[in-house]
CSV table of C-alpha atoms and ligand atoms in Angstrom, one decimal:
chain,number,residue,atom,x,y,z
A,1,MET,CA,-22.5,-63.2,-22.5
A,2,LYS,CA,-21.4,-65.2,-19.5
A,3,VAL,CA,-20.5,-63.5,-16.3
A,4,TYR,CA,-18.2,-65.0,-13.6
A,5,VAL,CA,-18.6,-63.9,-10.0
A,6,SER,CA,-15.8,-64.5,-7.4
A,7,ALA,CA,-17.4,-63.9,-4.0
A,8,ASP,CA,-15.4,-63.1,-0.9
A,9,MET,CA,-17.0,-62.1,2.4
A,10,GLU,CA,-15.0,-59.5,4.3
A,11,GLY,CA,-16.1,-56.7,2.0
A,12,VAL,CA,-19.8,-57.3,2.5
A,13,CYS,CA,-21.9,-54.4,3.9
A,14,GLY,CA,-22.1,-54.8,7.7
A,15,VAL,CA,-19.0,-57.1,8.1
A,16,THR,CA,-16.4,-55.4,10.4
A,17,HIS,CA,-14.8,-58.4,12.1
A,18,SER,CA,-13.4,-61.7,10.6
A,19,ALA,CA,-15.2,-63.7,13.3
A,20,GLN,CA,-18.5,-62.7,11.7
A,21,CYS,CA,-17.3,-64.6,8.6
A,22,ARG,CA,-16.3,-67.8,10.4
A,23,PRO,CA,-18.7,-70.8,10.8
A,24,GLY,CA,-19.5,-71.3,14.4
A,25,HIS,CA,-19.7,-67.6,15.3
A,26,PRO,CA,-23.2,-66.7,16.5
A,27,ASP,CA,-23.4,-64.0,13.7
A,28,TYR,CA,-22.1,-66.2,10.9
A,29,GLU,CA,-25.6,-67.4,9.7
A,30,ARG,CA,-26.7,-63.7,9.4
A,31,PHE,CA,-23.6,-62.6,7.5
A,32,ARG,CA,-23.6,-65.6,5.0
A,33,ARG,CA,-27.1,-64.5,4.1
A,34,LEU,CA,-26.0,-60.9,3.6
A,35,LEU,CA,-23.2,-62.3,1.4
A,36,THR,CA,-25.7,-64.3,-0.6
A,37,GLN,CA,-27.9,-61.2,-1.0
A,38,GLU,CA,-25.0,-59.1,-2.3
A,39,VAL,CA,-24.2,-61.9,-4.8
A,40,ASN,CA,-27.8,-61.9,-5.9
A,41,ALA,CA,-27.8,-58.1,-6.4
A,42,ALA,CA,-24.7,-58.6,-8.7
A,43,VAL,CA,-26.5,-61.4,-10.5
A,44,GLU,CA,-29.6,-59.3,-11.0
A,45,GLY,CA,-27.5,-56.5,-12.3
A,46,ALA,CA,-25.7,-58.8,-14.7
A,47,ILE,CA,-29.0,-60.1,-16.1
A,48,ASP,CA,-30.3,-56.5,-16.3
A,49,GLY,CA,-27.2,-55.7,-18.4
A,50,GLY,CA,-27.8,-58.6,-20.8
A,51,ALA,CA,-25.8,-61.5,-19.3
A,52,SER,CA,-27.1,-65.0,-20.4
A,53,ASP,CA,-25.4,-67.1,-17.7
A,54,VAL,CA,-23.8,-66.4,-14.3
A,55,LEU,CA,-21.3,-68.7,-12.5
A,56,VAL,CA,-20.6,-67.8,-8.9
A,57,ASN,CA,-17.5,-69.1,-7.2
A,58,ASP,CA,-17.7,-69.1,-3.4
A,59,SER,CA,-14.2,-67.7,-2.5
A,60,HIS,CA,-14.1,-67.1,1.2
A,61,PHE,CA,-12.4,-69.4,3.8
A,62,ALA,CA,-14.0,-72.9,3.5
A,63,MET,CA,-15.8,-71.6,0.4
A,64,THR,CA,-19.1,-73.1,1.6
A,65,ASN,CA,-20.7,-69.8,2.7
A,66,ILE,CA,-23.3,-68.9,0.0
A,67,VAL,CA,-26.7,-70.3,0.8
A,68,ILE,CA,-27.5,-72.2,-2.4
A,69,GLU,CA,-31.3,-72.4,-1.8
A,70,GLU,CA,-31.3,-68.6,-1.5
A,71,LEU,CA,-29.0,-67.9,-4.5
A,72,HIS,CA,-30.6,-66.3,-7.6
A,73,PRO,CA,-32.2,-69.1,-9.7
A,74,GLN,CA,-30.3,-68.2,-12.8
A,75,ALA,CA,-26.8,-68.6,-11.1
A,76,SER,CA,-24.8,-71.7,-10.8
A,77,LEU,CA,-22.5,-72.1,-7.8
A,78,ILE,CA,-19.0,-73.5,-7.2
A,79,SER,CA,-18.7,-74.5,-3.6
A,80,GLY,CA,-15.9,-76.1,-1.5
A,81,SER,CA,-12.2,-75.2,-1.0
A,82,ASN,CA,-10.3,-78.1,-2.6
A,83,LYS,CA,-9.8,-76.2,-5.9
A,84,LEU,CA,-6.8,-75.9,-8.2
A,85,VAL,CA,-7.4,-72.2,-9.0
A,86,ALA,CA,-8.9,-71.1,-5.6
A,87,GLN,CA,-10.8,-67.8,-6.0
A,88,MET,CA,-10.8,-68.1,-9.8
A,89,GLU,CA,-11.8,-71.8,-10.2
A,90,GLY,CA,-14.1,-72.4,-13.2
A,91,LEU,CA,-13.2,-69.3,-15.2
A,92,ASP,CA,-12.3,-69.9,-18.8
A,93,GLU,CA,-12.2,-68.0,-22.1
A,94,SER,CA,-15.9,-68.4,-22.7
A,95,PHE,CA,-16.8,-65.7,-20.1
A,96,GLY,CA,-17.1,-62.1,-21.1
A,97,ALA,CA,-16.7,-60.4,-17.7
A,98,VAL,CA,-15.6,-61.1,-14.1
A,99,PHE,CA,-17.2,-59.5,-11.0
A,100,PHE,CA,-15.4,-59.4,-7.6
A,101,VAL,CA,-18.1,-59.2,-4.8
A,102,GLY,CA,-17.3,-58.7,-1.1
A,103,TYR,CA,-13.6,-58.0,-1.7
A,104,HIS,CA,-11.1,-56.3,0.7
A,105,GLN,CA,-7.8,-54.4,0.8
A,106,GLY,CA,-4.5,-56.3,1.0
A,107,ASP,CA,-2.4,-56.7,4.1
A,108,GLY,CA,-0.4,-53.7,5.1
A,109,GLU,CA,-1.8,-51.5,2.4
A,110,GLY,CA,-3.9,-49.2,4.6
A,111,ASP,CA,-6.8,-49.3,7.1
A,112,GLY,CA,-9.3,-51.2,5.0
A,113,VAL,CA,-11.8,-53.4,6.7
A,114,ILE,CA,-10.2,-56.8,7.6
A,115,ASN,CA,-7.3,-56.1,5.2
A,116,HIS,CA,-5.3,-59.3,4.4
A,117,THR,CA,-4.0,-61.3,1.5
A,118,LEU,CA,-5.6,-64.7,0.9
A,119,MET,CA,-4.5,-66.5,4.1
A,120,SER,CA,-4.3,-63.9,6.8
A,121,ALA,CA,-2.6,-66.2,9.4
A,122,THR,CA,0.1,-67.3,7.0
A,123,ILE,CA,0.8,-64.6,4.4
A,124,ARG,CA,2.0,-61.1,5.2
A,125,ARG,CA,2.6,-59.7,1.7
A,126,VAL,CA,2.6,-60.7,-1.9
A,127,GLY,CA,4.4,-59.2,-4.9
A,128,VAL,CA,3.9,-59.9,-8.5
A,129,ASN,CA,6.6,-58.6,-10.9
A,130,ASP,CA,7.8,-56.2,-8.2
A,131,VAL,CA,4.4,-54.7,-7.4
A,132,VAL,CA,2.7,-55.4,-4.1
A,133,VAL,CA,-0.7,-56.9,-4.9
A,134,ASP,CA,-4.0,-57.6,-3.2
A,135,GLU,CA,-6.4,-60.5,-4.0
A,136,ALA,CA,-8.3,-58.4,-6.5
A,137,LEU,CA,-5.1,-57.6,-8.5
A,138,ILE,CA,-3.8,-61.1,-8.5
A,139,ASN,CA,-7.2,-62.5,-9.6
A,140,ALA,CA,-7.6,-59.8,-12.3
A,141,ALA,CA,-4.2,-60.9,-13.7
A,142,VAL,CA,-5.4,-64.6,-13.9
A,143,ALA,CA,-8.6,-63.4,-15.6
A,144,GLY,CA,-6.6,-61.2,-17.9
A,145,GLU,CA,-4.5,-64.1,-19.1
A,146,LEU,CA,-7.7,-65.9,-20.1
A,147,GLY,CA,-8.8,-62.7,-22.0
A,148,VAL,CA,-11.6,-61.9,-19.6
A,149,PRO,CA,-11.8,-58.3,-18.2
A,150,VAL,CA,-12.8,-57.5,-14.6
A,151,ALA,CA,-15.9,-55.3,-14.9
A,152,LEU,CA,-17.0,-54.8,-11.3
A,153,LEU,CA,-15.7,-54.8,-7.7
A,154,THR,CA,-17.7,-54.4,-4.5
A,155,GLY,CA,-16.3,-53.8,-1.0
A,156,ASP,CA,-15.2,-50.9,1.2
A,157,ASP,CA,-14.0,-47.5,0.1
A,158,ARG,CA,-10.3,-48.6,0.3
A,159,VAL,CA,-10.4,-51.7,-1.9
A,160,CYS,CA,-12.6,-49.8,-4.4
A,161,ALA,CA,-10.1,-46.9,-4.5
A,162,ASN,CA,-7.1,-49.2,-5.0
A,163,PHE,CA,-8.8,-51.1,-7.7
A,164,SER,CA,-10.1,-48.2,-9.7
A,165,ASP,CA,-6.7,-46.6,-9.5
A,166,LYS,CA,-5.0,-49.6,-11.0
A,167,LEU,CA,-7.6,-50.8,-13.6
A,168,ALA,CA,-9.3,-48.5,-16.2
A,169,ASN,CA,-13.0,-48.5,-16.8
A,170,VAL,CA,-13.9,-50.9,-13.9
A,171,GLN,CA,-17.2,-50.2,-12.0
A,172,VAL,CA,-17.1,-50.2,-8.2
A,173,ALA,CA,-19.8,-50.4,-5.6
A,174,CYS,CA,-18.6,-49.0,-2.3
A,175,VAL,CA,-20.8,-50.5,0.4
A,176,LYS,CA,-19.0,-49.2,3.5
A,177,ARG,CA,-16.4,-46.6,4.6
A,178,ALA,CA,-13.5,-48.0,6.6
A,179,ILE,CA,-12.9,-46.2,9.9
A,180,ASP,CA,-10.4,-48.8,11.1
A,181,ARG,CA,-9.4,-52.3,10.2
A,182,LEU,CA,-12.2,-53.4,12.5
A,183,SER,CA,-14.9,-50.7,12.1
A,184,ALA,CA,-16.8,-49.1,9.3
A,185,GLU,CA,-19.7,-46.9,8.4
A,186,ASN,CA,-22.1,-49.1,6.4
A,187,LEU,CA,-24.6,-48.1,3.8
A,188,PRO,CA,-28.2,-49.1,4.6
A,189,VAL,CA,-28.3,-52.7,3.4
A,190,HIS,CA,-31.0,-52.2,0.8
A,191,GLU,CA,-29.1,-49.2,-0.6
A,192,ALA,CA,-26.0,-51.4,-0.8
A,193,HIS,CA,-27.9,-54.0,-2.8
A,194,ARG,CA,-29.4,-51.3,-5.1
A,195,LEU,CA,-25.9,-49.8,-5.7
A,196,ILE,CA,-24.4,-53.3,-6.5
A,197,ARG,CA,-27.2,-54.1,-8.9
A,198,GLU,CA,-26.9,-50.7,-10.7
A,199,GLN,CA,-23.2,-50.9,-11.0
A,200,ALA,CA,-23.3,-54.6,-12.1
A,201,ALA,CA,-25.7,-53.7,-14.9
A,202,ILE,CA,-23.4,-50.9,-16.1
A,203,ALA,CA,-20.4,-53.2,-15.9
A,204,THR,CA,-22.1,-55.9,-17.9
A,205,GLN,CA,-23.2,-53.4,-20.6
A,206,ARG,CA,-19.6,-52.0,-20.8
A,207,ALA,CA,-18.1,-55.5,-21.1
A,208,ARG,CA,-20.6,-56.4,-23.8
A,209,ALA,CA,-19.7,-53.3,-25.7
A,210,GLY,CA,-16.0,-54.2,-25.5
A,211,ALA,CA,-15.2,-51.1,-23.5
A,212,ILE,CA,-13.0,-52.9,-20.8
A,213,GLN,CA,-9.6,-54.4,-21.5
A,214,PRO,CA,-8.3,-57.5,-19.8
A,215,THR,CA,-5.4,-57.0,-17.4
A,216,GLU,CA,-2.0,-57.7,-19.0
A,217,THR,CA,0.8,-59.2,-17.0
A,218,ARG,CA,4.5,-59.4,-18.1
A,219,THR,CA,5.7,-63.0,-18.5
A,220,PRO,CA,7.5,-65.0,-17.1
A,221,VAL,CA,5.7,-64.1,-13.9
A,222,ARG,CA,7.6,-63.7,-10.7
A,223,PHE,CA,6.0,-63.9,-7.2
A,224,ASP,CA,7.6,-62.7,-4.0
A,225,ILE,CA,5.9,-63.9,-0.8
A,226,GLU,CA,6.5,-62.8,2.7
A,227,PHE,CA,5.1,-65.3,5.3
A,228,ARG,CA,4.4,-64.7,8.9
A,229,SER,CA,6.6,-67.6,10.0
A,230,SER,CA,10.1,-68.9,8.9
A,231,SER,CA,8.6,-72.4,9.0
A,232,ALA,CA,6.3,-71.6,6.1
A,233,ALA,CA,9.2,-70.2,4.0
A,234,GLN,CA,11.4,-73.1,4.8
A,235,LEU,CA,8.9,-75.8,3.8
A,236,CYS,CA,8.0,-74.1,0.6
A,237,THR,CA,11.6,-74.7,-0.6
A,238,LEU,CA,10.6,-78.4,-0.9
A,239,PHE,CA,9.2,-77.5,-4.3
A,240,PRO,CA,11.2,-77.0,-7.5
A,241,THR,CA,11.9,-73.4,-8.6
A,242,VAL,CA,11.1,-71.9,-5.2
A,243,GLU,CA,14.0,-70.0,-3.7
A,244,ARG,CA,14.3,-68.6,-0.2
A,245,THR,CA,15.2,-64.9,-0.1
A,246,GLY,CA,15.1,-64.3,3.7
A,247,PRO,CA,13.9,-65.9,6.9
A,248,CYS,CA,10.3,-65.5,6.0
A,249,THR,CA,10.5,-64.7,2.3
A,250,ILE,CA,10.5,-66.8,-0.9
A,251,THR,CA,10.5,-66.1,-4.6
A,252,PHE,CA,9.6,-68.1,-7.7
A,253,GLU,CA,9.0,-67.6,-11.4
A,254,ARG,CA,6.6,-69.4,-13.8
A,255,PRO,CA,6.0,-69.0,-17.5
A,256,THR,CA,2.4,-68.0,-17.2
A,257,MET,CA,0.2,-66.2,-14.6
A,258,LEU,CA,-2.1,-69.2,-14.3
A,259,GLU,CA,0.9,-71.5,-13.5
A,260,ALA,CA,2.3,-68.9,-11.1
A,261,TYR,CA,-1.1,-68.6,-9.4
A,262,LYS,CA,-1.5,-72.3,-8.9
A,263,LEU,CA,2.0,-72.5,-7.3
A,264,PHE,CA,1.2,-69.5,-5.1
A,265,TRP,CA,-2.0,-71.2,-3.9
A,266,GLY,CA,-0.2,-74.5,-3.3
A,267,LEU,CA,2.6,-72.8,-1.4
A,268,GLY,CA,-0.1,-71.0,0.7
A,269,ILE,CA,-1.6,-74.4,1.6
A,270,VAL,CA,1.8,-75.8,2.5
A,271,GLY,CA,2.8,-72.7,4.4
A,272,THR,CA,-0.4,-72.9,6.4
A,273,ALA,CA,0.2,-76.5,7.2
A,274,ALA,CA,3.8,-75.6,8.2
A,275,MET,CA,2.8,-73.0,10.8
A,276,ASN,CA,2.0,-75.5,13.5
A,277,GLY,CA,3.9,-78.6,12.3
A,278,VAL,CA,2.5,-80.5,9.4
A,279,PHE,CA,1.5,-83.6,11.4
A,280,THR,CA,0.5,-81.8,14.6
A,281,PRO,CA,-3.1,-82.4,15.3
A,282,LEU,CA,-5.1,-79.2,15.5
A,283,PRO,CA,-6.4,-78.4,19.0
B,301,LIG,ZN1,-12.3,-63.9,2.6
């Protein structure tokens, strides 16, 4: 069975500030290695549980965070941010399970560490079919449409609780307890890795046994997006089927989750470009 890993960074043990996850910050080189080690723990667990192949998709910011020469030798890596399916690029029906590593709570949902939804400077809130969703739930719906169940999520206590409330039979590895959006009590790093490996092995075995159902999403799929700026909402109406519902809000509907996800990702890119003027050079 093939396992697909979508790896974000804010949910990694030790991370408590988004600056630690940004290239150029003095701590970034340390934290990208901690991310790589957590991914390796998940890959080891997948192999323990009987996985034949593992594909890892670097899914944070510029999506060039994972240190490939330190990645588990049995894992392939998708690297780089120009993707059509963003955090779920490369997933297809041939996979038997999806893992979310280093995930985090959505914006406005609580006090989870670095809670945000995909593009923190641009997007305030996302709804799918009238339900407010975080990245994990959006991505689980994409995987579900391809018939692939999410078997494991790792991150802080908040995202783990949200996800296991919404999805049946998913394994979680909670590597830190959120105190505030910018502070947490972290597990000892080696204990975090041990826990991820253990839960990944159980998750893989459960997926192989057919014990986890793929997420189902009602179609057509409607997205409601609240941006942080009216400029973002305004420019998104350049695209067919996108309707403005308020100064900072838009809605659209697409026949499938995958089509809706791609439009959502595209509108996030356009909305981000709109924030400072599309042809304004960045400082
Ligand atoms: Zn991220």
